C-alpha angles and dihedrals in degrees: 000000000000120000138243106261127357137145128268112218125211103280088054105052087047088061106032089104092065100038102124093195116048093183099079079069134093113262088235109030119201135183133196134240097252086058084060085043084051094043087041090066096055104081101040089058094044119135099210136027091244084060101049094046085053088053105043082052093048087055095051097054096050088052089058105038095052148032102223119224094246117235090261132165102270084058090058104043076053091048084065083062097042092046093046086057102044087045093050091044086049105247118110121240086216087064087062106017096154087044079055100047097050093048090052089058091051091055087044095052094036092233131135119250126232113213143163091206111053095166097067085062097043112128100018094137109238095015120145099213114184104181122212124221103235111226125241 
């Protein structure tokens, strides 16, 4: 059953347009800022132009649809945590910083997070993960 409120992380909002059951998502989906930082990179690396208008779109829309939880302090003083368990399950935190970041929001916030891609948030101690089937 999905929660309440939780954060949606980048794969997820990538894909929210063709996600067929709404219901696997948080009544009130949030992102964080480090998701707009993330969508905000898009356009400027695209390969086409194609790509780069879908992207810039993608971005504006996430800009209007929601009001991203900002990096505060109380995320970085979480990111410690997120980086200690990534580091003692072997994995660096620096290989998937936003990943990190945005993990570390969620903790701060005490929110689950909402992700297509659980794995990147495996062994981040404390963590709620809810993963998200990717449509085809």
């Amino acid at each position: 059953m999905p929660s309440a409120r939780g954060i949606l992380d980048t794969s997820t909002v990538i894909v929210l347009e063709r996600l067929t059951d709404a219901t696997a998502l948080p009544t009130e989906p949030l992102i964080t800022a480090v998701t707009l930082a993330e969508l905000s990179v898009g356009p400027l690396v695209a390969k086409s132009e194609s790509e780069r208008v879908a992207r810039q779109s993608q971005l504006q829309q996430a800009e209007a649809d929601f009001e991203p939880l900002p990096f505060d302090a109380s995320a970085a003083r979480a990111f410690g945590r997120v980086a200690a368990s990534l580091r003692r399950s072997g994995r660096k935190a620096t290989a998937r910083t936003y990943d990190a970041m945005i993990a570390a929001t969620a903790l701060a916030n005490d929110l689950p997070l909402y992700t297509c891609n659980p794995t990147d948030f495996s062994c981040i101690d404390g963590l709620n993960v809810v993963a998200i089937p990717v449509p085809e």
